[in-house]
Short mmCIF file of C-alpha atoms in Angstrom, two decimals:
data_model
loop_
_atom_site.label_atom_id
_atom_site.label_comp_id
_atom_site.label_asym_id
_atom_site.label_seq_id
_atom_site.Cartn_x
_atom_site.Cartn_y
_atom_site.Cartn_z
CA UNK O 23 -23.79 -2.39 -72.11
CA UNK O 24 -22.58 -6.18 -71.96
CA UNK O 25 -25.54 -8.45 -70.51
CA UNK O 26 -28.48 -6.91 -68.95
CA UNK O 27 -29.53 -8.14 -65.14
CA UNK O 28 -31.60 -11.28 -65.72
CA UNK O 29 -32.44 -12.78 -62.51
CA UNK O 30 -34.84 -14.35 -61.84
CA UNK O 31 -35.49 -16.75 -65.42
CA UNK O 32 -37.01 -19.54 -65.42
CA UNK O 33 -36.91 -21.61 -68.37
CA UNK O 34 -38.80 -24.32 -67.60
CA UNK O 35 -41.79 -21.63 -68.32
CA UNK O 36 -40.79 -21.30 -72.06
CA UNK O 37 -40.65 -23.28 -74.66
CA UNK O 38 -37.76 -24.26 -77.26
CA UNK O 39 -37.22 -22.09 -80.71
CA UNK O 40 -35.82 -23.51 -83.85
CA UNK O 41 -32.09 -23.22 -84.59
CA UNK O 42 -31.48 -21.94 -87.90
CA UNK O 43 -27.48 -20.69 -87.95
CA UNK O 44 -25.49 -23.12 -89.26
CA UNK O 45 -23.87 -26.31 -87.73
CA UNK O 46 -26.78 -25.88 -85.47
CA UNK O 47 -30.04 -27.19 -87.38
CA UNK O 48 -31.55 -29.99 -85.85
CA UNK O 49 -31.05 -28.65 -82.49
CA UNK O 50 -33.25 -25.98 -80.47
CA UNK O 51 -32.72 -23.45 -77.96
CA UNK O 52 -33.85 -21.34 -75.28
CA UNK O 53 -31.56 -17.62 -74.58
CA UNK O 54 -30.52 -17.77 -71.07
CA UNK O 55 -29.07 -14.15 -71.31
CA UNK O 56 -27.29 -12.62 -74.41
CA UNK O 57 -24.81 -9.84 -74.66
CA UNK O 58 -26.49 -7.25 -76.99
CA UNK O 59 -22.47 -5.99 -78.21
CA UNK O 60 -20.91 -8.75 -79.38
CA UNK O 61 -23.43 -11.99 -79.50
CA UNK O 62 -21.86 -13.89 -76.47
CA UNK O 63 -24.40 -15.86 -74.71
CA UNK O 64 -25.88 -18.77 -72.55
CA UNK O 65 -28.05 -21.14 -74.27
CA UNK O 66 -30.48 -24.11 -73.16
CA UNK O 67 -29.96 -26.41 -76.14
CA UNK O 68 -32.03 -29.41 -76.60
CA UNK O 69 -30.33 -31.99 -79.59
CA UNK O 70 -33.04 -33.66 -80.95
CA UNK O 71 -33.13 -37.49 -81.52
CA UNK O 72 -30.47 -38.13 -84.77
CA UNK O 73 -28.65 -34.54 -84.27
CA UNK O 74 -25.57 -35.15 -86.26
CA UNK O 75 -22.83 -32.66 -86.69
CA UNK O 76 -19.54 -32.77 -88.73
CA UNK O 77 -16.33 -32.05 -86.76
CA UNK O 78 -15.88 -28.55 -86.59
CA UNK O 79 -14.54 -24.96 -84.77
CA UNK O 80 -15.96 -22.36 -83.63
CA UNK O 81 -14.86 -18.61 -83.07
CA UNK O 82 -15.69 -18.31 -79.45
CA UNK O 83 -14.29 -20.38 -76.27
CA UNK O 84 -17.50 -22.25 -75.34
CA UNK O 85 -18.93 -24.04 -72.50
CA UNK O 86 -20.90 -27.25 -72.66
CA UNK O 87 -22.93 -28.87 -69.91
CA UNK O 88 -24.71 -32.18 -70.71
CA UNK O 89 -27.93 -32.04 -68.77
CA UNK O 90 -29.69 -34.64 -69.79
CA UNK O 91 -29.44 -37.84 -72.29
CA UNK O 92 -26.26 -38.46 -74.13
CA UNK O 93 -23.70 -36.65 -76.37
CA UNK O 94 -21.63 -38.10 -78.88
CA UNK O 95 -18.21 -36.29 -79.47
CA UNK O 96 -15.86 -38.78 -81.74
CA UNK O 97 -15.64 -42.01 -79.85
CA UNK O 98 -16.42 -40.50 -76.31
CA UNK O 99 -19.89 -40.28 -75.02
CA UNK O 100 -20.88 -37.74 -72.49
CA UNK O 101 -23.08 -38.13 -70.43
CA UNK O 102 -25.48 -35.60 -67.15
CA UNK O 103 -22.76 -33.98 -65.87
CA UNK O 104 -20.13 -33.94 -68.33
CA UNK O 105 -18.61 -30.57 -69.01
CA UNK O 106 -16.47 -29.84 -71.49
CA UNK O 107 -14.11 -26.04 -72.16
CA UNK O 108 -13.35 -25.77 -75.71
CA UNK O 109 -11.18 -22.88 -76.86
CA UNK O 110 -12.10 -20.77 -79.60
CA UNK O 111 -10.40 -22.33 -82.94
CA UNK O 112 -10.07 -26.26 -81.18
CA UNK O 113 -11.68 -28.29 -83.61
CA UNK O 114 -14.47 -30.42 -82.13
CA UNK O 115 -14.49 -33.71 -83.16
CA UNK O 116 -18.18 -34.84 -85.03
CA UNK O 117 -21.06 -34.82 -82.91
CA UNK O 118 -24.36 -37.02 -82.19
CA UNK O 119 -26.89 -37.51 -80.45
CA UNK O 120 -29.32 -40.38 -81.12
CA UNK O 121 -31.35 -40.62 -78.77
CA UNK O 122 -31.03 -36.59 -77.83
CA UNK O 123 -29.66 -34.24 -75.26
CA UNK O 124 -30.08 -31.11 -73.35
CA UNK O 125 -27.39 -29.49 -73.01
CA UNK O 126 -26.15 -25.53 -71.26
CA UNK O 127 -24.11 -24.00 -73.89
CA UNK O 128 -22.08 -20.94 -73.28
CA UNK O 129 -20.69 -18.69 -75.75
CA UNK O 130 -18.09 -16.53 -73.74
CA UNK O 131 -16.86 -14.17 -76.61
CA UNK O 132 -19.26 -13.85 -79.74
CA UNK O 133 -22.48 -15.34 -81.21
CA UNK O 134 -22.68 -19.16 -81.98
CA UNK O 135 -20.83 -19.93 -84.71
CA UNK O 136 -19.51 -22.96 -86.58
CA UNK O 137 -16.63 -23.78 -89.26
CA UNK O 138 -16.67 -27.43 -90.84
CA UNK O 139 -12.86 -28.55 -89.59
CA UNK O 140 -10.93 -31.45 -88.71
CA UNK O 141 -7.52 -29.13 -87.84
CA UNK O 142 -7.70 -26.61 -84.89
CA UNK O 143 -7.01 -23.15 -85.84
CA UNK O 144 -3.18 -22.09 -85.93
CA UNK O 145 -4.05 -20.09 -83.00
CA UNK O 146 -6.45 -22.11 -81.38
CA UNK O 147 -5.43 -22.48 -77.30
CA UNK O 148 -5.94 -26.04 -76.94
CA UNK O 149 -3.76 -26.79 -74.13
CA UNK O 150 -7.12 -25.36 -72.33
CA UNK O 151 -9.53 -27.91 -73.24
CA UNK O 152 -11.32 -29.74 -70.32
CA UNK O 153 -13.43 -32.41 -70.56
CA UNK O 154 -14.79 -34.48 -67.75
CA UNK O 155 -17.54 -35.89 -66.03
CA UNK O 156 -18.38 -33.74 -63.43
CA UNK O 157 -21.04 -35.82 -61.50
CA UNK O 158 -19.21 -39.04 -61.69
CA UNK O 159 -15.09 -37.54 -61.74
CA UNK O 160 -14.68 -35.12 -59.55
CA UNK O 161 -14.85 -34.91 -55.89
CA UNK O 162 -16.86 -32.70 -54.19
CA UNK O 163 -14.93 -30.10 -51.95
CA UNK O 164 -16.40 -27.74 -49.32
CA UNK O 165 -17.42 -23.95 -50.40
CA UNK O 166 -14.50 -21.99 -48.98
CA UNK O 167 -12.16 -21.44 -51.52
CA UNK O 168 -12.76 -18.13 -51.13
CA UNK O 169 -12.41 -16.12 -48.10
CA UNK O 170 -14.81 -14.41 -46.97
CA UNK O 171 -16.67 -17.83 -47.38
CA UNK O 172 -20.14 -19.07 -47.83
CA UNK O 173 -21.94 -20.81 -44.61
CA UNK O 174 -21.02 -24.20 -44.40
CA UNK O 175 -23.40 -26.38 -46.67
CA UNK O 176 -22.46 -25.35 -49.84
CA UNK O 177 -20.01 -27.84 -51.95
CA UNK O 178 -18.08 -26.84 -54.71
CA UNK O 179 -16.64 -28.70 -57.84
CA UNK O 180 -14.11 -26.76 -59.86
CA UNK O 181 -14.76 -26.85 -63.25
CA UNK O 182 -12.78 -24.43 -64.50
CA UNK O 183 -10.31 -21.46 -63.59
CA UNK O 184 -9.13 -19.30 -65.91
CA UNK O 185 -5.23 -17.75 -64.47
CA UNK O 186 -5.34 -14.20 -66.30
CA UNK O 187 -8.82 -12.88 -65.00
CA UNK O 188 -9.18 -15.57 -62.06
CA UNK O 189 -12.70 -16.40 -64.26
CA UNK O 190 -14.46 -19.84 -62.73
CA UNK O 191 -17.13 -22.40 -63.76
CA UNK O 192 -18.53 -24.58 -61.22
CA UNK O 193 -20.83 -26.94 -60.04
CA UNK O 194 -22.11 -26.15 -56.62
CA UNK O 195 -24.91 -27.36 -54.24
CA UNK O 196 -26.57 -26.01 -50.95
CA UNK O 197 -27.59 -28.43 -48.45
CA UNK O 198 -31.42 -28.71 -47.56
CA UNK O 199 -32.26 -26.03 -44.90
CA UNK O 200 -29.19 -23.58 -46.07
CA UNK O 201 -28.66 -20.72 -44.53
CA UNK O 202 -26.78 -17.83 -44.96
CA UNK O 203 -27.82 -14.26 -43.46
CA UNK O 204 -26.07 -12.23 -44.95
CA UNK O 205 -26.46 -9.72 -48.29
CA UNK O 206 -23.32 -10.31 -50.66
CA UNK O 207 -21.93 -8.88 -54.23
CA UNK O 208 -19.40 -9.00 -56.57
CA UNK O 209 -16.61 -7.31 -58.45
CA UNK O 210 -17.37 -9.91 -60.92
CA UNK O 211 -20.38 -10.77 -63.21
CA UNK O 212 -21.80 -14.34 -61.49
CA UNK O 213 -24.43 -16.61 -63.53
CA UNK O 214 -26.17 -19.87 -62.53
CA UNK O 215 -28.30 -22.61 -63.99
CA UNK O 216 -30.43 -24.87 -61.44
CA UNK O 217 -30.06 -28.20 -62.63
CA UNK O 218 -32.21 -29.17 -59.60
CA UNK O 219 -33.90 -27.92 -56.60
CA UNK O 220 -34.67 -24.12 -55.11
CA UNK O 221 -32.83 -21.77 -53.16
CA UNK O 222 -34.30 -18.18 -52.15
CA UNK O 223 -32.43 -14.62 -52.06
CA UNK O 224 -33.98 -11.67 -50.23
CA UNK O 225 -34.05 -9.78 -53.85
CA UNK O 226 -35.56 -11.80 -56.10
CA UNK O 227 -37.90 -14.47 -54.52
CA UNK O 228 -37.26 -18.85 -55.35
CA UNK O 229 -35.23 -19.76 -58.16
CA UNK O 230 -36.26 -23.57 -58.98
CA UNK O 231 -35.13 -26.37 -61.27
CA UNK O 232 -34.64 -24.46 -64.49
CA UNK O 233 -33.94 -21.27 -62.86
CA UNK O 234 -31.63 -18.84 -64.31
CA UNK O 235 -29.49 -15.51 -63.37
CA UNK O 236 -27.22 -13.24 -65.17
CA UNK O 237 -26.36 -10.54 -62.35
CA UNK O 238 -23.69 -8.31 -63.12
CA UNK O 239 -21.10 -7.08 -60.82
CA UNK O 240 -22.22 -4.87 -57.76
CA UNK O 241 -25.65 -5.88 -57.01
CA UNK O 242 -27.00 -7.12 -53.59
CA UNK O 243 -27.89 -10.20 -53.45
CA UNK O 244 -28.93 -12.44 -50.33
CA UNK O 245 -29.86 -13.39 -47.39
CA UNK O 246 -29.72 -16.81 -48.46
CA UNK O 247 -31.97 -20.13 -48.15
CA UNK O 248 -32.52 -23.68 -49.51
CA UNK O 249 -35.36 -25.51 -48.29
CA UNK O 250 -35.04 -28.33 -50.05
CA UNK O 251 -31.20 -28.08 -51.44
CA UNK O 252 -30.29 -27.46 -54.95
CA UNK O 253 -27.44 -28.18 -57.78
CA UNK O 254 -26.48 -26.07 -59.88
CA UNK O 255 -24.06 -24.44 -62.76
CA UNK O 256 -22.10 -21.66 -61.87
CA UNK O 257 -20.06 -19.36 -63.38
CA UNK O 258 -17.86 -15.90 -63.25
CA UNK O 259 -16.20 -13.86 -65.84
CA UNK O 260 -13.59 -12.48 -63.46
CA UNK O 261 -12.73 -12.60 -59.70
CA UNK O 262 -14.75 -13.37 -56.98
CA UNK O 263 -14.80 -12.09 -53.72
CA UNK O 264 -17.49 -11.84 -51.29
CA UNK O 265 -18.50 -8.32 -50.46
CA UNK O 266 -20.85 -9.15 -46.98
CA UNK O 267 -22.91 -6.52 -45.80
CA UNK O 268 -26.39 -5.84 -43.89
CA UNK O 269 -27.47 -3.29 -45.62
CA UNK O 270 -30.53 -4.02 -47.76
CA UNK O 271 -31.31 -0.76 -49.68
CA UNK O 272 -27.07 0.14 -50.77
CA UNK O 273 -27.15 0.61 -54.73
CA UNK O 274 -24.44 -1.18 -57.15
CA UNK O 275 -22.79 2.40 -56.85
CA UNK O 276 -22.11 3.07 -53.10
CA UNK O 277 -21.27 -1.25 -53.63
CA UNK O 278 -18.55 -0.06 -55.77
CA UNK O 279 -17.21 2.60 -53.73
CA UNK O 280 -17.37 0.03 -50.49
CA UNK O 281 -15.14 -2.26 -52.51
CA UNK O 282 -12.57 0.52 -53.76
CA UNK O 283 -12.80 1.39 -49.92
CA UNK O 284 -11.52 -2.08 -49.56
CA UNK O 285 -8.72 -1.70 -51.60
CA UNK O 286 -7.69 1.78 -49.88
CA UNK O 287 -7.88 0.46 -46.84
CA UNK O 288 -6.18 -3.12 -47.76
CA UNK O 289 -3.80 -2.78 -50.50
CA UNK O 290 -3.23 1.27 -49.18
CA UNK O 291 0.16 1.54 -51.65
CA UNK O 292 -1.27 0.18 -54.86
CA UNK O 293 -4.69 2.19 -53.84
CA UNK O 294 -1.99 5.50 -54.20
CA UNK O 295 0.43 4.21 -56.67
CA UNK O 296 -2.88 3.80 -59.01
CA UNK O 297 -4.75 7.18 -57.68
CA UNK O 298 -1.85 9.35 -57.72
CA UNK O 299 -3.10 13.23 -57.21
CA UNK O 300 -1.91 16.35 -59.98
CA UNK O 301 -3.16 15.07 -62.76
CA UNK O 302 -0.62 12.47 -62.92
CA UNK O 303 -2.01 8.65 -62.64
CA UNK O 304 -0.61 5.64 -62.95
CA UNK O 305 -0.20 2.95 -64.35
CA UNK O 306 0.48 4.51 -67.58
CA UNK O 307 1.26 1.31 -69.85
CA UNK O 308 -1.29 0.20 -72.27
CA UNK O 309 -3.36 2.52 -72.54
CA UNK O 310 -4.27 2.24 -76.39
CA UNK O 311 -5.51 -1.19 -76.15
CA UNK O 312 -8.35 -0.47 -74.05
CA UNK O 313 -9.27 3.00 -74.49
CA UNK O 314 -9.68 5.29 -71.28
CA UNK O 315 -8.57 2.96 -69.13
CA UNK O 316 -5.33 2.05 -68.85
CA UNK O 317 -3.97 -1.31 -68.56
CA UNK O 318 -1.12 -1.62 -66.33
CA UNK O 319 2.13 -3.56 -67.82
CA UNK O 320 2.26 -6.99 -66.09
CA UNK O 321 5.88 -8.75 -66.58
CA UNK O 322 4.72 -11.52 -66.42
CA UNK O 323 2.10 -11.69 -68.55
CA UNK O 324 3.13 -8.66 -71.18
CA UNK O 325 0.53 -9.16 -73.59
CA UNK O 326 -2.79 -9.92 -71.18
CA UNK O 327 -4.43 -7.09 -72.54
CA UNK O 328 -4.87 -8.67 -75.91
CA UNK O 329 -6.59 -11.64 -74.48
CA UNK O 330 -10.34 -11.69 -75.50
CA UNK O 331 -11.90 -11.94 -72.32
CA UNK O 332 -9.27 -9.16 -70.87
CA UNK O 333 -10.27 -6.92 -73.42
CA UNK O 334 -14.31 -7.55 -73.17
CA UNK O 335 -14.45 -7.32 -69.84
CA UNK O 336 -12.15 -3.84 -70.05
CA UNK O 337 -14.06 -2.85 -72.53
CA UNK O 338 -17.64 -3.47 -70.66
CA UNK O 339 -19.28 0.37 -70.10
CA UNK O 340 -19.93 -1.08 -66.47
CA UNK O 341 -23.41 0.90 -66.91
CA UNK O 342 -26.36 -0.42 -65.69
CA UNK O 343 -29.71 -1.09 -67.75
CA UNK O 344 -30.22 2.37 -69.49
CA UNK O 345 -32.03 4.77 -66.93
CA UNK O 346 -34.64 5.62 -69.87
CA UNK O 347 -35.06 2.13 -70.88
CA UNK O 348 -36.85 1.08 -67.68
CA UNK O 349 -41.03 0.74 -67.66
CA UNK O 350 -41.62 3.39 -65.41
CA UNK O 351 -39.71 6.33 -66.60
CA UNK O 352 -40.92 8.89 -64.70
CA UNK O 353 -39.94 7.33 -61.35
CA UNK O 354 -36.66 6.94 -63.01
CA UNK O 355 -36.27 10.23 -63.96
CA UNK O 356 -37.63 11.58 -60.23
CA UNK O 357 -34.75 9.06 -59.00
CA UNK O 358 -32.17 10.32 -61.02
CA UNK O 359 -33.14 14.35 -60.59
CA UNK O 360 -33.10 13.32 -56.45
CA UNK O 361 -29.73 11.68 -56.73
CA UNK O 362 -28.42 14.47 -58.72
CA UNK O 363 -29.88 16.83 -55.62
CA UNK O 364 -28.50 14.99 -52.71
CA UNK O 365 -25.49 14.40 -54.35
CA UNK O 366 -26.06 10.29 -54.62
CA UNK O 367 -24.48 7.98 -56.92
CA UNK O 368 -26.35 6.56 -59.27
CA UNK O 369 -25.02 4.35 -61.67
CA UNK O 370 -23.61 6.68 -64.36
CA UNK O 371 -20.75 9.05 -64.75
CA UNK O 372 -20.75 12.62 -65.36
CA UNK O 373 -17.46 12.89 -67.60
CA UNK O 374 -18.77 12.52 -70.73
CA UNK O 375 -21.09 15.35 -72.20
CA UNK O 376 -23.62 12.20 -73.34
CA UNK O 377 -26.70 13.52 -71.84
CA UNK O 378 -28.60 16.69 -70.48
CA UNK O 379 -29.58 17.62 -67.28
CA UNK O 380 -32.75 19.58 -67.60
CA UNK O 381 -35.37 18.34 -66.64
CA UNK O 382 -37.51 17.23 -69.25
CA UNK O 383 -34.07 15.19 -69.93
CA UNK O 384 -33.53 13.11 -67.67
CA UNK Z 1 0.13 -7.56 -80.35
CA UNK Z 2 -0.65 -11.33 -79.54
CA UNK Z 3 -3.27 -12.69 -82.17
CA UNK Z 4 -6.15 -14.83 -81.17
CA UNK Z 5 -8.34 -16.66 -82.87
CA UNK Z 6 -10.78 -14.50 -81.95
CA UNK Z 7 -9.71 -11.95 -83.94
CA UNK Z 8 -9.59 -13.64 -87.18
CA UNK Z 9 -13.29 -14.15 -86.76
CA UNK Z 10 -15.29 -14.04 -89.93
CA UNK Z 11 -17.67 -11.54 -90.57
CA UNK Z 12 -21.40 -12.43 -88.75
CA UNK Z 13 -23.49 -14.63 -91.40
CA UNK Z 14 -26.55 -12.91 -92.10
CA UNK Z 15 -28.55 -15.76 -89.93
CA UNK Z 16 -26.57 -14.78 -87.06
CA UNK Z 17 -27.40 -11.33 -87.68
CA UNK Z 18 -30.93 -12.08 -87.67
CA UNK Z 19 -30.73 -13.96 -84.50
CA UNK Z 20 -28.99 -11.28 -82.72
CA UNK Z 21 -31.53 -8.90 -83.93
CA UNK Z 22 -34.66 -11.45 -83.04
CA UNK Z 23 -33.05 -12.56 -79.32
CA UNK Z 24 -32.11 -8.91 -78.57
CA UNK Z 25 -35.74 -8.17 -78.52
CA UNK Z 26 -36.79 -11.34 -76.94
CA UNK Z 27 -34.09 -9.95 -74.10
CA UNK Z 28 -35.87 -6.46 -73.85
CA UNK Z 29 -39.25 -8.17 -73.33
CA UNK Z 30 -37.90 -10.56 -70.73
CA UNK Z 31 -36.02 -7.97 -68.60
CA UNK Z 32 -39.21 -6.19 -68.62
CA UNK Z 33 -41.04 -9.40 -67.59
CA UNK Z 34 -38.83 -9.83 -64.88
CA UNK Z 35 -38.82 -6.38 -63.64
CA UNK Z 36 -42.93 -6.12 -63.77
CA UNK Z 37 -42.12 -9.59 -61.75
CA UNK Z 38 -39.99 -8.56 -59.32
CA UNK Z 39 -42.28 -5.00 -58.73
CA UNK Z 40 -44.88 -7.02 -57.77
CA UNK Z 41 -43.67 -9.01 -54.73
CA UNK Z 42 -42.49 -5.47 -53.32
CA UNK Z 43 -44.47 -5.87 -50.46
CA UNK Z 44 -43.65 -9.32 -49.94
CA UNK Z 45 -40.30 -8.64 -50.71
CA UNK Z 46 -40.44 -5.44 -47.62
CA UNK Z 47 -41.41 -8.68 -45.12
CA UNK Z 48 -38.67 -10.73 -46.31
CA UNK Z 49 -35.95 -7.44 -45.36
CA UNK Z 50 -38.09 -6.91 -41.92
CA UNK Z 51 -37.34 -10.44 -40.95
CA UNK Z 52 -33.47 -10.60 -42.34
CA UNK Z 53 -33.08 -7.78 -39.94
CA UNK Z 54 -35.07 -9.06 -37.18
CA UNK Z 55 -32.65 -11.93 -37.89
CA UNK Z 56 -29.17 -10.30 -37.91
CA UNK Z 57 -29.99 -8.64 -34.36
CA UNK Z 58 -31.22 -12.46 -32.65
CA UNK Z 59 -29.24 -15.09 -34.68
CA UNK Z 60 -26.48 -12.84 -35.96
CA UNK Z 61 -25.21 -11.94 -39.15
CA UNK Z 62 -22.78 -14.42 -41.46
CA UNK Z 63 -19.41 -12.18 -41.30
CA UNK Z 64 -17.83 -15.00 -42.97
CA UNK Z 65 -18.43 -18.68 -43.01
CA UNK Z 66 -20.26 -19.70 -39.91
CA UNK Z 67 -18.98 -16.89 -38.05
CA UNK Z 68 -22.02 -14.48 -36.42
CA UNK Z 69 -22.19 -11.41 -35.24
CA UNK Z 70 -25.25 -9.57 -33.52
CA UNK Z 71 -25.58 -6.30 -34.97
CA UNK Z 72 -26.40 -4.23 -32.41
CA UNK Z 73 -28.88 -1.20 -32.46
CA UNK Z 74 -26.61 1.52 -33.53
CA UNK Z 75 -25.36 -0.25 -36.24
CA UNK Z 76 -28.71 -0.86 -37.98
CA UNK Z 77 -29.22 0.67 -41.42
CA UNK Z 78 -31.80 2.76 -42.15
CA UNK Z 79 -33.68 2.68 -45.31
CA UNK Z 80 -32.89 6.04 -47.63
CA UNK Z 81 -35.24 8.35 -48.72
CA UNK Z 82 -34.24 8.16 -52.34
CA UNK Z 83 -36.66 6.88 -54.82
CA UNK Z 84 -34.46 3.75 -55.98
CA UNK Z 85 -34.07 2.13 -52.52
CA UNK Z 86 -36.14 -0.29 -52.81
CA UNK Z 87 -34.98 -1.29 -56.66
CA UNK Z 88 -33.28 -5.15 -57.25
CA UNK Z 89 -32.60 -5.30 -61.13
CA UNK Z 90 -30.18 -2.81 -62.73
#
């Protein structure tokens, strides 16, 4: 599985660990969430006063969000608010911080890694670097750039958008006394950091300053609320598009079969085109890049499937935490032999010969 | 196929082995935390889902942006009998 559901976190409640990979030490860090596969993650990093760092690279596209204090990178000093995109290979140039920083630090393909460099990689995207000050830069626009849209009261700031998987990072807010009734989810993986203030889902309680979510794609969350109002980071590793409902006990799989229900009923001749009956689907393109699944060619974009995030996100099981992994397996298991008994989806397929079904199995 | 850098990565230093291995643990412990967590506001939670639907009957429910709708009687769903209907972490 990629990331596990981490929602509620609060950070605020834990305290820093030492970094000891290199191009790191000096610096500490708290895991926001981690992908067990392949070492992509989101890290609370505090530099500590004097943090120096030689200009470098690393292997992953990373996100950086200066929370607090002030970052030296070359001659430019960022300050709260000041994201910056670097693509994987783009040599950084040296970093400091004097006086210290906190920082969000995202990881979107592998582990944390650094190479001493002052020349980007030969294959290094850099035409994709941002770097601006989000607080002080950019304008704030309203919430509904996506339709369906969020209740008026949230603002938006575009961080960035990624064109192949329609991926975002952004800075939003809720106004004090927010409300949205409504219970919403994904096709997409969403995350957020609280930089400050609460808001409230139905699901999972207050998430305050310092509060943290990893919640991948297909889970209820909401109603909504803000008391108080909030800012925060957000972020998504593919599309988003609001699946509203009012149902409070549907499971990520009848979710999933709402939204292909969507498709049927919205884009009816892809829905066929894709699902075609006798044993005969389509597309059948590139099939041996991604494994099961195949990837449909795209003229425009022949070679998407190679793209990193593409392929991680095509190559995600799409399972949810392991049924047998939970604390209370035997109310897992009596879920699982009930589902299998009425017939109910429930989070795995059956395709593969993986598992059992006796019993004393499940 | 297109290269990226990504796949030219280097091999994972052993110190980046051994923080996979230590925060993959930390992970399992803090899903765990979270679920214990989130079990025990169940019943405050079961409040919370009585109101919201209290709520989308008076004041409506958000269809999209500020638009409302009502949700009348017949349209009300009913919680399932199944055992995970009341789960919130996956």
């Amino acid at each position: 599985m990629a990331r596990p559901h981490i929602e509620p976190f609060v950070e605020l409640n834990e305290g820093y660990k030492k970094f000891k990979i290199p191009g790191f030490v000096g610096a500490d860090y708290k895991t926001l969430s981690l992908d067990v596969d392949n070492g992509a993650c989101s890290l609370k990093v505090r530099m500590r006063d004097g943090f120096k760092r030689p200009p470098g690279l690393c292997y992953s596209d990373l996100e950086i969000f200066v929370l607090t204090g002030e970052l030296n990178v070359g001659e430019e000093i960022c300050r709260e608010g000041h994201y910056i995109f670097l693509p994987a290979g783009m040599a950084l140039e040296a970093m400091s911080a004097p006086k210290g920083c906190e920082l969000i630090m995202m990881y979107n393909d592998s582990e944390p890694s650094f190479e001493e460099s002052d020349a980007n990689h030969k294959l290094a995207l850099k035409e994709g670097f941002v770097s601006v000050n989000s607080y002080e830069d950019m304008p704030w626009a309203g919430g509904s750039i996506v339709s369906p849209s969020v209740a008026t009261g949230v603002f938006l700031k575009l961080l960035r958008f990624d064109p192949l998987t329609e991926a975002m990072t952004f800075l939003y807010t809720m106004s004090p006394e927010f409300i949205q009734d409504n219970i919403s989810y994904h096709d997409c993986a969403e995350e957020s950091y609280h930089i400050w203030g609460e808001s409230w889902m139905m699901q999972f309680g207050d998430l305050p300053t310092g509060g943290y979510f990893w919640r991948p794609s297909y889970i209820n969350h909401g109603a909504f609320r803000s008391k108080l109002g909030c800012i925060a980071l957000g972020r998504t590793d593919s599309k988003l598009h609001n699946y509203f409902h009012f149902n409070p006990w549907s499971n990520p799989d009848e979710n999933k079969s709402r939204a292909a229900a969507f498709l049927y009923r919205q884009r009816p001749q892809l829905y066929k085109w894709v699902h075609m009956q006798g044993g005969h689907n389509h597309p059948h393109g590139q099939a041996e890049h991604v494994g099961a699944a195949p990837a449909p060619d795209d003229f425009e974009n022949p070679e998407y499937v190679d793209h990193p995030q593409t392929k991680m996100l095509a190559d995600q099981t799409c399972t949810f935490h392991e049924m047998d992994h939970l604390h209370d397996k035997d109310a897992i298991a009596a879920a699982h032999k009930f589902a299998h008994e009425n017939g109910i989806a429930h989070g795995h397929d059956h395709s593969g010969a993986d598992h059992t079904h006796d019993d004393d199995e499940y | 196929m297109t290269k990226h850098v990504q796949d030219e990565k280097p091999p994972m230093t052993k110190e980046a082995k051994a923080w996979m291995e230590e925060e993959t643990a930390a992970q399992e412990v803090r899903y765990k935390a979270i679920v214990d967590e989130l079990d025990g506001i169940a019943d405050e939670r079961a409040t919370w889902i009585e109101e919201f639907l209290h709520n989308i009957q008076t004041r409506g429910f958000h269809v999209t942006g500020d638009t409302k709708r009502k949700i009348p009687d017949e349209e009300m769903p009913e919680k399932p009998a199944r055992p995970d209907a009341t789960r919130v972490i996956w």
